[in-house]
mmCIF file of C-alpha atoms in Angstrom:
data_model
loop_
_atom_site.group_PDB
_atom_site.id
_atom_site.type_symbol
_atom_site.label_atom_id
_atom_site.label_comp_id
_atom_site.label_asym_id
_atom_site.label_seq_id
_atom_site.Cartn_x
_atom_site.Cartn_y
_atom_site.Cartn_z
ATOM 1 C CA UNK A 1 15.528 90.769 -2.324
ATOM 2 C CA UNK A 2 15.072 87.568 -0.359
ATOM 3 C CA UNK A 3 16.995 84.381 -1.181
ATOM 4 C CA UNK A 4 16.721 80.902 -2.332
ATOM 5 C CA UNK A 5 14.644 79.179 0.366
ATOM 6 C CA UNK A 6 13.856 75.348 0.329
ATOM 7 C CA UNK A 7 11.542 73.896 2.638
ATOM 8 C CA UNK A 8 11.597 71.215 5.176
ATOM 9 C CA UNK A 9 15.084 72.023 6.345
ATOM 10 C CA UNK A 10 15.611 68.150 7.317
ATOM 11 C CA UNK A 11 13.513 65.609 7.113
ATOM 12 C CA UNK A 12 13.720 61.646 8.251
ATOM 13 C CA UNK A 13 11.726 59.226 5.783
ATOM 14 C CA UNK A 14 11.980 55.378 5.537
ATOM 15 C CA UNK A 15 13.086 53.043 2.543
ATOM 16 C CA UNK A 16 10.147 52.790 0.367
ATOM 17 C CA UNK A 17 8.446 56.048 0.921
ATOM 18 C CA UNK A 18 8.200 59.238 -1.214
ATOM 19 C CA UNK A 19 9.195 62.043 -0.749
ATOM 20 C CA UNK A 20 8.770 65.939 -1.806
ATOM 21 C CA UNK A 21 10.875 68.922 -1.431
ATOM 22 C CA UNK A 22 9.915 72.497 -1.949
ATOM 23 C CA UNK A 23 11.904 75.432 -3.749
ATOM 24 C CA UNK A 24 11.562 79.511 -3.824
ATOM 25 C CA UNK A 25 13.541 80.965 -6.340
ATOM 26 C CA UNK A 26 14.317 84.847 -5.672
ATOM 27 C CA UNK A 27 11.886 86.838 -7.301
ATOM 28 C CA UNK A 28 11.859 87.487 -10.694
ATOM 29 C CA UNK A 29 14.349 84.507 -11.387
ATOM 30 C CA UNK A 30 12.236 81.945 -14.140
ATOM 31 C CA UNK A 31 15.012 79.185 -13.996
ATOM 32 C CA UNK A 32 15.063 76.486 -11.134
ATOM 33 C CA UNK A 33 17.778 73.405 -10.548
ATOM 34 C CA UNK A 34 17.941 71.304 -8.258
ATOM 35 C CA UNK A 35 21.238 69.092 -7.048
ATOM 36 C CA UNK A 36 21.921 66.366 -5.287
ATOM 37 C CA UNK A 37 25.056 66.234 -2.913
ATOM 38 C CA UNK A 38 26.827 63.509 -0.976
ATOM 39 C CA UNK A 39 30.105 62.787 0.445
ATOM 40 C CA UNK A 40 30.815 60.085 -1.979
ATOM 41 C CA UNK A 41 29.704 61.581 -5.492
ATOM 42 C CA UNK A 42 29.933 65.360 -4.585
ATOM 43 C CA UNK A 43 27.806 67.903 -5.968
ATOM 44 C CA UNK A 44 25.129 66.039 -8.639
ATOM 45 C CA UNK A 45 22.940 67.781 -11.088
ATOM 46 C CA UNK A 46 19.254 66.487 -10.847
ATOM 47 C CA UNK A 47 17.305 69.188 -13.342
ATOM 48 C CA UNK A 48 16.370 72.606 -14.406
ATOM 49 C CA UNK A 49 12.944 73.685 -15.025
ATOM 50 C CA UNK A 50 12.537 76.689 -16.901
ATOM 51 C CA UNK A 51 8.718 78.525 -17.270
ATOM 52 C CA UNK A 52 6.896 75.340 -16.343
ATOM 53 C CA UNK A 53 9.198 72.903 -18.276
ATOM 54 C CA UNK A 54 12.345 70.825 -17.768
ATOM 55 C CA UNK A 55 14.669 72.050 -19.929
ATOM 56 C CA UNK A 56 17.681 69.709 -19.029
ATOM 57 C CA UNK A 57 18.426 66.739 -17.096
ATOM 58 C CA UNK A 58 21.174 65.231 -15.054
ATOM 59 C CA UNK A 59 21.737 61.010 -15.148
ATOM 60 C CA UNK A 60 19.269 59.904 -12.138
ATOM 61 C CA UNK A 61 16.660 57.075 -12.435
ATOM 62 C CA UNK A 62 12.946 58.254 -13.089
ATOM 63 C CA UNK A 63 12.503 57.990 -9.092
ATOM 64 C CA UNK A 64 13.592 61.809 -9.142
ATOM 65 C CA UNK A 65 11.206 63.684 -10.768
ATOM 66 C CA UNK A 66 10.092 67.760 -10.244
ATOM 67 C CA UNK A 67 7.917 70.259 -11.898
ATOM 68 C CA UNK A 68 7.572 74.071 -11.636
ATOM 69 C CA UNK A 69 4.623 76.347 -10.983
ATOM 70 C CA UNK A 70 3.448 79.314 -13.227
ATOM 71 C CA UNK A 71 5.154 81.480 -9.829
ATOM 72 C CA UNK A 72 8.704 79.636 -10.482
ATOM 73 C CA UNK A 73 8.291 77.958 -7.320
ATOM 74 C CA UNK A 74 9.375 74.313 -8.230
ATOM 75 C CA UNK A 75 9.077 70.676 -6.177
ATOM 76 C CA UNK A 76 10.903 68.030 -6.539
ATOM 77 C CA UNK A 77 9.899 64.374 -5.740
ATOM 78 C CA UNK A 78 11.855 60.912 -5.179
ATOM 79 C CA UNK A 79 9.353 57.854 -5.082
ATOM 80 C CA UNK A 80 10.376 54.652 -3.700
ATOM 81 C CA UNK A 81 13.118 56.327 -1.316
ATOM 82 C CA UNK A 82 16.492 54.522 -1.154
ATOM 83 C CA UNK A 83 18.822 54.620 1.812
ATOM 84 C CA UNK A 84 21.666 55.595 -0.946
ATOM 85 C CA UNK A 85 19.366 58.611 -1.545
ATOM 86 C CA UNK A 86 20.422 60.328 2.144
ATOM 87 C CA UNK A 87 21.649 63.531 0.857
ATOM 88 C CA UNK A 88 21.585 67.456 0.922
ATOM 89 C CA UNK A 89 19.378 68.307 -1.835
ATOM 90 C CA UNK A 90 20.261 71.643 -2.875
ATOM 91 C CA UNK A 91 17.594 74.188 -5.352
ATOM 92 C CA UNK A 92 19.660 77.449 -7.549
ATOM 93 C CA UNK A 93 17.500 79.855 -9.106
ATOM 94 C CA UNK A 94 18.763 81.935 -11.941
ATOM 95 C CA UNK A 95 16.972 84.505 -14.236
ATOM 96 C CA UNK A 96 16.971 81.752 -16.880
ATOM 97 C CA UNK A 97 19.522 82.216 -19.365
ATOM 98 C CA UNK A 98 21.538 78.845 -19.737
ATOM 99 C CA UNK A 99 24.461 79.179 -18.121
ATOM 100 C CA UNK A 100 23.699 82.318 -15.973
ATOM 101 C CA UNK A 101 24.975 82.488 -12.657
ATOM 102 C CA UNK A 102 22.603 80.457 -10.027
ATOM 103 C CA UNK A 103 22.289 81.334 -6.196
ATOM 104 C CA UNK A 104 21.793 78.318 -4.241
ATOM 105 C CA UNK A 105 19.293 77.676 -0.981
ATOM 106 C CA UNK A 106 20.318 76.280 1.846
ATOM 107 C CA UNK A 107 19.251 72.476 0.858
ATOM 108 C CA UNK A 108 17.156 70.339 2.443
ATOM 109 C CA UNK A 109 18.978 67.231 4.268
ATOM 110 C CA UNK A 110 17.092 64.193 3.492
ATOM 111 C CA UNK A 111 18.297 61.045 6.034
ATOM 112 C CA UNK A 112 16.935 57.855 4.552
ATOM 113 C CA UNK A 113 16.370 54.816 7.188
ATOM 114 C CA UNK B 1 33.833 64.620 -18.467
ATOM 115 C CA UNK B 2 35.108 66.556 -15.630
ATOM 116 C CA UNK B 3 35.412 69.562 -18.096
ATOM 117 C CA UNK B 4 37.452 71.638 -15.239
ATOM 118 C CA UNK B 5 40.359 70.230 -13.464
ATOM 119 C CA UNK B 6 41.002 72.132 -10.517
ATOM 120 C CA UNK B 7 43.488 70.607 -6.976
ATOM 121 C CA UNK B 8 41.478 68.722 -4.415
ATOM 122 C CA UNK B 9 43.242 70.976 -1.785
ATOM 123 C CA UNK B 10 45.551 73.869 -1.244
ATOM 124 C CA UNK B 11 46.335 75.902 2.538
ATOM 125 C CA UNK B 12 46.870 79.404 2.861
ATOM 126 C CA UNK B 13 47.820 81.649 6.033
ATOM 127 C CA UNK B 14 45.456 83.913 6.813
ATOM 128 C CA UNK B 15 46.148 87.917 5.833
ATOM 129 C CA UNK B 16 48.075 85.810 2.893
ATOM 130 C CA UNK B 17 46.409 86.200 -1.107
ATOM 131 C CA UNK B 18 44.877 82.754 -2.276
ATOM 132 C CA UNK B 19 45.510 81.963 -5.769
ATOM 133 C CA UNK B 20 43.129 79.346 -6.927
ATOM 134 C CA UNK B 21 43.632 77.529 -9.987
ATOM 135 C CA UNK B 22 41.495 76.059 -12.396
ATOM 136 C CA UNK B 23 42.023 74.085 -15.970
ATOM 137 C CA UNK B 24 39.235 74.093 -18.740
ATOM 138 C CA UNK B 25 41.253 73.078 -21.902
ATOM 139 C CA UNK B 26 37.960 72.527 -23.719
ATOM 140 C CA UNK B 27 36.100 75.587 -23.360
ATOM 141 C CA UNK B 28 34.003 76.934 -25.905
ATOM 142 C CA UNK B 29 34.236 80.550 -27.001
ATOM 143 C CA UNK B 30 31.194 81.453 -25.985
ATOM 144 C CA UNK B 31 31.271 79.932 -22.305
ATOM 145 C CA UNK B 32 31.627 81.644 -19.177
ATOM 146 C CA UNK B 33 33.736 81.136 -16.248
ATOM 147 C CA UNK B 34 31.700 81.061 -13.233
ATOM 148 C CA UNK B 35 33.181 80.384 -9.994
ATOM 149 C CA UNK B 36 31.134 79.080 -6.759
ATOM 150 C CA UNK B 37 32.049 78.433 -2.993
ATOM 151 C CA UNK B 38 30.194 76.466 0.020
ATOM 152 C CA UNK B 39 30.946 76.915 3.400
ATOM 153 C CA UNK B 40 30.562 74.282 5.699
ATOM 154 C CA UNK B 41 26.841 73.119 6.264
ATOM 155 C CA UNK B 42 26.044 75.738 3.634
ATOM 156 C CA UNK B 43 24.736 75.743 -0.334
ATOM 157 C CA UNK B 44 27.420 77.194 -2.484
ATOM 158 C CA UNK B 45 27.466 80.364 -3.143
ATOM 159 C CA UNK B 46 28.205 82.441 -6.267
ATOM 160 C CA UNK B 47 31.869 84.078 -5.732
ATOM 161 C CA UNK B 48 32.379 85.719 -9.387
ATOM 162 C CA UNK B 49 32.378 85.047 -13.007
ATOM 163 C CA UNK B 50 34.417 86.138 -16.291
ATOM 164 C CA UNK B 51 34.014 85.764 -20.285
ATOM 165 C CA UNK B 52 37.366 86.970 -21.527
ATOM 166 C CA UNK B 53 38.881 89.693 -19.271
ATOM 167 C CA UNK B 54 40.003 89.911 -15.378
ATOM 168 C CA UNK B 55 36.966 91.037 -13.486
ATOM 169 C CA UNK B 56 37.127 92.199 -9.838
ATOM 170 C CA UNK B 57 34.339 92.245 -7.051
ATOM 171 C CA UNK B 58 33.988 92.985 -3.569
ATOM 172 C CA UNK B 59 35.177 88.990 -2.701
ATOM 173 C CA UNK B 60 37.361 88.389 -5.740
ATOM 174 C CA UNK B 61 39.393 88.547 -8.533
ATOM 175 C CA UNK B 62 38.936 86.517 -11.301
ATOM 176 C CA UNK B 63 42.113 85.981 -13.649
ATOM 177 C CA UNK B 64 41.521 84.311 -17.479
ATOM 178 C CA UNK B 65 44.138 83.424 -19.210
ATOM 179 C CA UNK B 66 44.331 84.913 -22.808
ATOM 180 C CA UNK B 67 43.446 81.641 -24.722
ATOM 181 C CA UNK B 68 41.109 80.888 -21.876
ATOM 182 C CA UNK B 69 42.351 77.381 -21.264
ATOM 183 C CA UNK B 70 42.653 78.249 -17.456
ATOM 184 C CA UNK B 71 41.776 80.725 -15.032
ATOM 185 C CA UNK B 72 42.303 81.661 -11.489
ATOM 186 C CA UNK B 73 40.447 82.710 -8.765
ATOM 187 C CA UNK B 74 42.733 85.452 -6.623
ATOM 188 C CA UNK B 75 41.569 86.543 -2.594
ATOM 189 C CA UNK B 76 43.844 89.335 -2.204
ATOM 190 C CA UNK B 77 43.959 88.627 1.728
ATOM 191 C CA UNK B 78 42.564 85.507 3.235
ATOM 192 C CA UNK B 79 40.548 85.405 6.363
ATOM 193 C CA UNK B 80 39.529 82.224 8.145
ATOM 194 C CA UNK B 81 35.949 82.886 7.027
ATOM 195 C CA UNK B 82 37.433 81.772 3.588
ATOM 196 C CA UNK B 83 37.533 78.617 4.606
ATOM 197 C CA UNK B 84 35.340 76.460 2.079
ATOM 198 C CA UNK B 85 35.418 74.159 -0.883
ATOM 199 C CA UNK B 86 35.821 76.692 -4.322
ATOM 200 C CA UNK B 87 34.191 75.301 -7.730
ATOM 201 C CA UNK B 88 34.698 76.594 -11.232
ATOM 202 C CA UNK B 89 32.544 75.674 -13.782
ATOM 203 C CA UNK B 90 31.610 76.394 -17.260
ATOM 204 C CA UNK B 91 28.487 78.339 -17.722
ATOM 205 C CA UNK B 92 27.596 77.106 -21.247
ATOM 206 C CA UNK B 93 25.773 79.698 -23.026
ATOM 207 C CA UNK B 94 22.823 77.848 -25.089
ATOM 208 C CA UNK B 95 21.764 74.570 -25.811
ATOM 209 C CA UNK B 96 21.848 71.865 -23.417
ATOM 210 C CA UNK B 97 23.537 72.955 -20.159
ATOM 211 C CA UNK B 98 24.772 70.000 -17.447
ATOM 212 C CA UNK B 99 26.675 72.367 -14.770
ATOM 213 C CA UNK B 100 29.193 70.218 -13.940
ATOM 214 C CA UNK B 101 30.731 71.107 -10.443
ATOM 215 C CA UNK B 102 33.629 68.110 -10.119
ATOM 216 C CA UNK B 103 35.491 68.162 -6.577
ATOM 217 C CA UNK B 104 36.150 71.583 -6.065
ATOM 218 C CA UNK B 105 39.577 72.825 -4.417
ATOM 219 C CA UNK B 106 39.341 72.448 -0.501
ATOM 220 C CA UNK B 107 40.535 75.930 0.798
ATOM 221 C CA UNK B 108 42.340 75.769 4.470
ATOM 222 C CA UNK B 109 43.438 78.814 5.928
ATOM 223 C CA UNK B 110 45.508 78.838 9.093
ATOM 224 C CA UNK B 111 45.556 81.836 11.498
#
C-alpha cells in the first residue's frame, strides 16, 4: 500500500497570507490527524477528522482549521499567517478507532517570512 | 499533563542492546501503549504497541510492567540507523483522544 502523502513538501509564505496543506491517507484509513512540530514546542496535536467530521481538537487558535472529504483526503488551512506558524506540519492516518496506530506522512515544511 | 515521562536522551554503542524507559503512571485499563520514532528530517514512524503482554516485532520488543505504569522499548542490537527521537504515548481507547507526544528520548548511537 502507498503511504501517507502530503503536498506540498515545502512552502514559503509571508505574514498575513493564508495557506492550505493537503494530506492523502493510506487507502482504507478513515481517520486523519494533523500535528504541528516546532523546535520549541515539539510535536503538538492540532485536530483529527473521521468520516468528514472533526472528532478531536487540540489547543490551537481558530486560524487553524481543517476538513475531510468523502474519500478521506484532508486539507488543513491556516489563515492570517504569523511568524510563529513556521513549522513542520505532519499528517497521520489510521483505520479510525480512537487510539489506533497512526501512520505519518513526511510533512510539509512551512516557512513564514 | 504529559501523561508519559521519558528521559531526554540516552546513548548506546552500535551492536549493543538499548532499553528505553517510559513511565505512564495514570494509564487506564484500556489504554494501549504506543511507541513511535522520528528519524532526522522525517515524520514519525510506528515502532510497536501493546496492552498488557510483552510484544515483539521485527523492529523491537516492548516490555510492559505488570502494573502497566511503565514500559520499556528494547532494541536488541542498536545500529546507527536507530539514532532517532523515540516517543512513548498512550493510545486512549474511546472518548476524546488527544495524542500527547511529549519530548521523547533522543537516542544517540556511537559507532
